[in-house]
Amino acid sequence: MVRKVVCRGIIVLGLLAGASIGFAQQASTTDSSAAELKKNIAIIKREDKNGEGSGLIEGTTKKLVTYLKRYDLSAAEAQTLGLHLSVDSKDANGFKVYTFVYDSGNSRGAISIPVMQWKNQAGKLFAFAPAIQSSFFKVRRLNSPGRTLYLLLGTEKGSAGCTRNQAQVVQLKGDYLLLDTPAFGKRASLDLCNVWMEFDARQQKLILEASPFSFDSDGPEDEQYQLLKRLGLLNPTAPKTGVLRFNGQRFVKP
């Protein structure tokens, strides 16, 4: 099933995981779907001035989700297909994010398409393509008794004047991956323009580094604008640092 989600004026595609079709296997170099994925991802990655790459994104993402329900890829195996293994929890849950890029040929340049993979307790593989465009580069476990929560940090060029930085909370619940855990107010993610984010896992603190150019796309009615206001980060004259602490349920001001 495909759902369309509008995010900051851009329509992106989210592909539901569905039922897993197997246990973790070593990637097969003779699998015909691997050859097709490699070919399509290479076309998508090229600068797209005639629309050929964009027309392949949806179908290729679906095929990749199906493939990742069968194969648990190493970084080298992912690279062979044109993917980047950008996140790996390196624990029993095997939570990973594989990314391929679409060169839009416009001011946004390379657009990241992430696909998430995890295992249930029996070792069965699942995969999901979220309605998110972000190059995730870090994953950290959040301290939340009775729940398996991860914090993902990512970044993506939003426009010529905006680098979008994102903190996304995901929850693993057996066979399911949940993207609606209300960790930032009512949201599961924090998506800010020109605000760099870092996470201190020991203290469970998310550190926000705001620049003088962070607030061009925000307005007084925007929920995340209000958060920055509460943190005292809206002074445009100089860089500032704000902190949010995870209290086991959500991120709050210390």
Tab-separated table of C-alpha atoms in Angstrom:
chain	number	residue	atom	x	y	z
A	1	MET	CA	0.000	0.000	0.000
A	2	VAL	CA	1.292	3.477	-0.885
A	3	ARG	CA	0.424	6.604	1.009
A	4	LYS	CA	1.178	10.150	-0.068
A	5	VAL	CA	2.335	12.635	2.538
A	6	VAL	CA	2.951	16.335	1.935
A	7	CYS	CA	6.027	17.598	3.800
A	8	ARG	CA	6.982	21.272	3.420
A	9	GLY	CA	5.268	21.406	0.041
A	10	ILE	CA	6.972	18.286	-1.345
A	11	ILE	CA	5.009	15.105	-2.017
A	12	VAL	CA	6.950	12.045	-0.913
A	13	LEU	CA	6.018	8.369	-0.858
A	14	GLY	CA	5.751	6.036	2.128
A	15	LEU	CA	5.594	2.307	1.446
A	16	LEU	CA	4.210	0.114	4.222
A	17	ALA	CA	6.291	-2.827	5.361
A	18	GLY	CA	3.633	-5.531	5.019
A	19	ALA	CA	4.370	-9.130	5.935
A	20	SER	CA	7.941	-10.304	6.068
A	21	ILE	CA	8.809	-12.953	3.508
A	22	GLY	CA	11.777	-14.630	5.103
A	23	PHE	CA	14.555	-14.762	7.634
A	24	ALA	CA	17.892	-13.007	7.335
A	25	GLN	CA	19.891	-14.342	4.397
A	26	GLN	CA	23.213	-13.474	2.887
A	27	ALA	CA	22.731	-11.208	-0.115
A	28	SER	CA	22.648	-13.117	-3.391
A	29	THR	CA	24.685	-11.808	-6.296
A	30	THR	CA	22.656	-13.973	-8.684
A	31	ASP	CA	19.262	-12.666	-7.598
A	32	SER	CA	17.677	-11.060	-10.678
A	33	SER	CA	16.085	-8.354	-8.533
A	34	ALA	CA	19.572	-7.266	-7.360
A	35	ALA	CA	20.638	-6.594	-10.950
A	36	GLU	CA	17.467	-4.598	-11.600
A	37	LEU	CA	17.904	-2.597	-8.410
A	38	LYS	CA	21.506	-1.803	-9.266
A	39	LYS	CA	20.556	-0.645	-12.771
A	40	ASN	CA	17.628	1.519	-11.606
A	41	ILE	CA	19.496	3.095	-8.694
A	42	ALA	CA	22.314	4.074	-11.048
A	43	ILE	CA	19.811	5.809	-13.367
A	44	ILE	CA	18.102	7.553	-10.424
A	45	LYS	CA	21.454	8.767	-9.106
A	46	ARG	CA	22.341	10.575	-12.338
A	47	GLU	CA	21.432	14.227	-12.744
A	48	ASP	CA	17.803	14.147	-13.855
A	49	LYS	CA	17.012	16.669	-16.591
A	50	ASN	CA	14.509	14.553	-18.517
A	51	GLY	CA	12.542	12.975	-15.665
A	52	GLU	CA	13.823	9.445	-16.268
A	53	GLY	CA	15.182	9.050	-12.738
A	54	SER	CA	12.180	10.477	-10.916
A	55	GLY	CA	9.898	8.103	-12.789
A	56	LEU	CA	11.789	5.117	-11.384
A	57	ILE	CA	11.835	6.146	-7.707
A	58	GLU	CA	8.486	4.699	-6.585
A	59	GLY	CA	8.854	1.323	-8.283
A	60	THR	CA	12.502	0.960	-7.280
A	61	THR	CA	11.704	1.785	-3.652
A	62	LYS	CA	9.003	-0.899	-3.606
A	63	LYS	CA	11.428	-3.455	-5.045
A	64	LEU	CA	14.079	-2.458	-2.515
A	65	VAL	CA	11.640	-2.927	0.380
A	66	THR	CA	10.851	-6.422	-0.904
A	67	TYR	CA	14.559	-7.205	-1.326
A	68	LEU	CA	15.415	-6.043	2.207
A	69	LYS	CA	12.768	-8.349	3.650
A	70	ARG	CA	14.909	-11.196	2.318
A	71	TYR	CA	18.495	-9.989	2.683
A	72	ASP	CA	20.432	-8.387	5.529
A	73	LEU	CA	23.155	-6.413	3.734
A	74	SER	CA	26.619	-5.484	4.886
A	75	ALA	CA	27.966	-2.043	4.019
A	76	ALA	CA	29.945	-3.551	1.124
A	77	GLU	CA	26.947	-5.475	-0.215
A	78	ALA	CA	24.805	-2.339	-0.029
A	79	GLN	CA	27.446	-0.356	-1.896
A	80	THR	CA	27.417	-2.943	-4.689
A	81	LEU	CA	23.758	-2.061	-5.327
A	82	GLY	CA	24.399	1.683	-5.180
A	83	LEU	CA	23.064	1.991	-1.629
A	84	HIS	CA	24.687	3.564	1.416
A	85	LEU	CA	24.285	1.803	4.774
A	86	SER	CA	23.962	5.068	6.653
A	87	VAL	CA	22.674	3.769	10.014
A	88	ASP	CA	23.239	0.483	11.872
A	89	SER	CA	22.133	-0.026	15.487
A	90	LYS	CA	24.584	-2.957	15.810
A	91	ASP	CA	22.328	-4.720	18.296
A	92	ALA	CA	19.913	-7.667	18.332
A	93	ASN	CA	17.192	-5.588	16.650
A	94	GLY	CA	19.375	-5.096	13.574
A	95	PHE	CA	17.851	-1.685	12.890
A	96	LYS	CA	19.430	-0.259	9.751
A	97	VAL	CA	18.809	2.542	7.291
A	98	TYR	CA	19.889	2.126	3.672
A	99	THR	CA	19.866	5.226	1.473
A	100	PHE	CA	19.976	5.899	-2.239
A	101	VAL	CA	19.990	9.350	-3.797
A	102	TYR	CA	18.104	11.054	-6.584
A	103	ASP	CA	19.939	13.898	-8.324
A	104	SER	CA	17.101	16.338	-8.969
A	105	GLY	CA	19.115	18.544	-11.306
A	106	ASN	CA	17.762	21.660	-9.559
A	107	SER	CA	18.832	23.770	-6.562
A	108	ARG	CA	18.124	20.936	-4.115
A	109	GLY	CA	20.683	18.701	-5.796
A	110	ALA	CA	20.841	15.194	-4.322
A	111	ILE	CA	17.655	14.058	-2.549
A	112	SER	CA	17.963	11.135	-0.121
A	113	ILE	CA	15.533	8.191	-0.166
A	114	PRO	CA	15.879	6.096	3.036
A	115	VAL	CA	14.602	2.550	3.568
A	116	MET	CA	14.548	1.066	7.093
A	117	GLN	CA	15.151	-2.561	8.037
A	118	TRP	CA	14.827	-4.433	11.349
A	119	LYS	CA	14.354	-7.899	12.871
A	120	ASN	CA	11.807	-9.281	15.300
A	121	GLN	CA	12.830	-11.533	18.192
A	122	ALA	CA	12.686	-14.592	15.934
A	123	GLY	CA	15.174	-13.004	13.521
A	124	LYS	CA	12.637	-12.399	10.759
A	125	LEU	CA	13.435	-9.395	8.558
A	126	PHE	CA	11.110	-6.479	7.887
A	127	ALA	CA	11.557	-3.340	5.792
A	128	PHE	CA	9.778	-0.023	5.387
A	129	ALA	CA	10.198	3.099	3.239
A	130	PRO	CA	9.060	6.111	5.300
A	131	ALA	CA	7.582	9.302	3.887
A	132	ILE	CA	10.813	11.120	4.697
A	133	GLN	CA	13.587	12.658	2.632
A	134	SER	CA	16.667	12.715	4.844
A	135	SER	CA	20.226	11.460	4.881
A	136	PHE	CA	20.297	9.859	8.326
A	137	PHE	CA	23.816	9.547	9.718
A	138	LYS	CA	23.419	8.562	13.382
A	139	VAL	CA	21.237	6.291	15.525
A	140	ARG	CA	21.128	6.214	19.325
A	141	ARG	CA	18.978	4.154	21.707
A	142	LEU	CA	16.686	6.210	23.945
A	143	ASN	CA	16.197	5.211	27.593
A	144	SER	CA	12.503	4.323	27.789
A	145	PRO	CA	11.487	1.429	30.103
A	146	GLY	CA	9.335	-1.149	28.333
A	147	ARG	CA	9.855	0.357	24.877
A	148	THR	CA	12.461	0.074	22.139
A	149	LEU	CA	13.052	3.614	20.906
A	150	TYR	CA	15.773	4.934	18.653
A	151	LEU	CA	16.687	8.527	17.846
A	152	LEU	CA	17.831	9.152	14.282
A	153	LEU	CA	19.723	12.282	13.292
A	154	GLY	CA	19.717	13.349	9.663
A	155	THR	CA	20.310	16.253	7.338
A	156	GLU	CA	19.090	17.247	3.890
A	157	LYS	CA	19.272	20.303	1.659
A	158	GLY	CA	15.805	21.860	1.633
A	159	SER	CA	16.535	24.812	-0.651
A	160	ALA	CA	19.377	27.119	-1.626
A	161	GLY	CA	19.135	28.873	1.759
A	162	CYS	CA	18.035	26.024	4.025
A	163	THR	CA	19.772	22.916	5.283
A	164	ARG	CA	17.126	20.827	7.008
A	165	ASN	CA	18.332	19.040	10.127
A	166	GLN	CA	16.122	16.354	11.575
A	167	ALA	CA	15.732	14.336	14.762
A	168	GLN	CA	13.367	11.398	14.204
A	169	VAL	CA	12.191	8.964	16.881
A	170	VAL	CA	11.245	5.446	15.756
A	171	GLN	CA	9.803	2.665	17.902
A	172	LEU	CA	10.270	-1.043	17.261
A	173	LYS	CA	7.392	-3.163	18.484
A	174	GLY	CA	7.887	-6.768	17.388
A	175	ASP	CA	6.986	-6.954	13.709
A	176	TYR	CA	6.115	-3.246	13.574
A	177	LEU	CA	7.990	0.008	13.144
A	178	LEU	CA	6.127	3.006	14.581
A	179	LEU	CA	6.806	6.533	13.308
A	180	ASP	CA	4.150	8.373	15.322
A	181	THR	CA	5.599	8.273	18.859
A	182	PRO	CA	4.958	11.785	20.283
A	183	ALA	CA	8.518	12.595	21.365
A	184	PHE	CA	8.542	16.298	20.408
A	185	GLY	CA	5.229	17.658	21.625
A	186	LYS	CA	2.716	15.838	19.429
A	187	ARG	CA	5.291	14.906	16.810
A	188	ALA	CA	7.765	12.071	16.407
A	189	SER	CA	10.297	14.335	14.689
A	190	LEU	CA	11.936	17.715	14.921
A	191	ASP	CA	12.696	19.238	11.518
A	192	LEU	CA	14.511	22.575	11.586
A	193	CYS	CA	16.179	24.832	9.043
A	194	ASN	CA	19.880	25.571	9.661
A	195	VAL	CA	19.838	24.266	13.248
A	196	TRP	CA	22.541	21.636	13.775
A	197	MET	CA	21.670	18.787	16.168
A	198	GLU	CA	23.833	16.506	18.303
A	199	PHE	CA	22.836	13.906	20.906
A	200	ASP	CA	24.538	13.111	24.216
A	201	ALA	CA	23.488	9.491	24.799
A	202	ARG	CA	24.815	9.337	28.350
A	203	GLN	CA	22.758	12.330	29.488
A	204	GLN	CA	19.956	11.714	26.948
A	205	LYS	CA	20.223	15.316	25.779
A	206	LEU	CA	19.585	16.697	22.303
A	207	ILE	CA	21.763	19.754	21.687
A	208	LEU	CA	20.576	22.351	19.164
A	209	GLU	CA	23.041	24.783	17.607
A	210	ALA	CA	21.136	27.656	15.993
A	211	SER	CA	22.652	29.987	13.424
A	212	PRO	CA	21.523	33.548	12.557
A	213	PHE	CA	19.872	32.112	9.432
A	214	SER	CA	17.809	29.398	11.105
A	215	PHE	CA	14.356	30.883	11.015
A	216	ASP	CA	13.611	32.033	7.477
A	217	SER	CA	10.970	29.353	6.846
A	218	ASP	CA	9.284	29.454	10.269
A	219	GLY	CA	6.389	31.643	11.379
A	220	PRO	CA	4.849	32.522	14.759
A	221	GLU	CA	2.077	29.921	14.317
A	222	ASP	CA	4.485	27.102	13.553
A	223	GLU	CA	4.812	24.511	16.355
A	224	GLN	CA	8.555	24.204	15.941
A	225	TYR	CA	8.956	27.993	15.897
A	226	GLN	CA	7.223	28.012	19.268
A	227	LEU	CA	9.653	25.367	20.548
A	228	LEU	CA	12.633	27.477	19.513
A	229	LYS	CA	11.030	30.440	21.214
A	230	ARG	CA	10.667	28.509	24.491
A	231	LEU	CA	14.329	27.516	24.255
A	232	GLY	CA	15.368	31.138	23.754
A	233	LEU	CA	16.867	30.491	20.311
A	234	LEU	CA	15.064	33.165	18.309
A	235	ASN	CA	17.628	35.937	18.672
A	236	PRO	CA	18.910	36.295	15.065
A	237	THR	CA	22.040	38.257	15.982
A	238	ALA	CA	24.303	35.423	17.125
A	239	PRO	CA	24.563	31.623	17.273
A	240	LYS	CA	22.923	30.057	20.309
A	241	THR	CA	22.720	26.644	21.923
A	242	GLY	CA	19.575	25.004	23.270
A	243	VAL	CA	19.066	21.662	25.000
A	244	LEU	CA	16.196	19.176	25.157
A	245	ARG	CA	16.377	16.224	27.553
A	246	PHE	CA	14.609	12.909	26.995
A	247	ASN	CA	12.693	12.022	30.169
A	248	GLY	CA	11.747	8.472	29.161
A	249	GLN	CA	8.599	9.612	27.354
A	250	ARG	CA	9.471	12.714	25.344
A	251	PHE	CA	11.985	15.511	24.902
A	252	VAL	CA	11.492	18.421	27.307
A	253	LYS	CA	13.311	21.566	28.300
A	254	PRO	CA	15.585	20.775	31.312
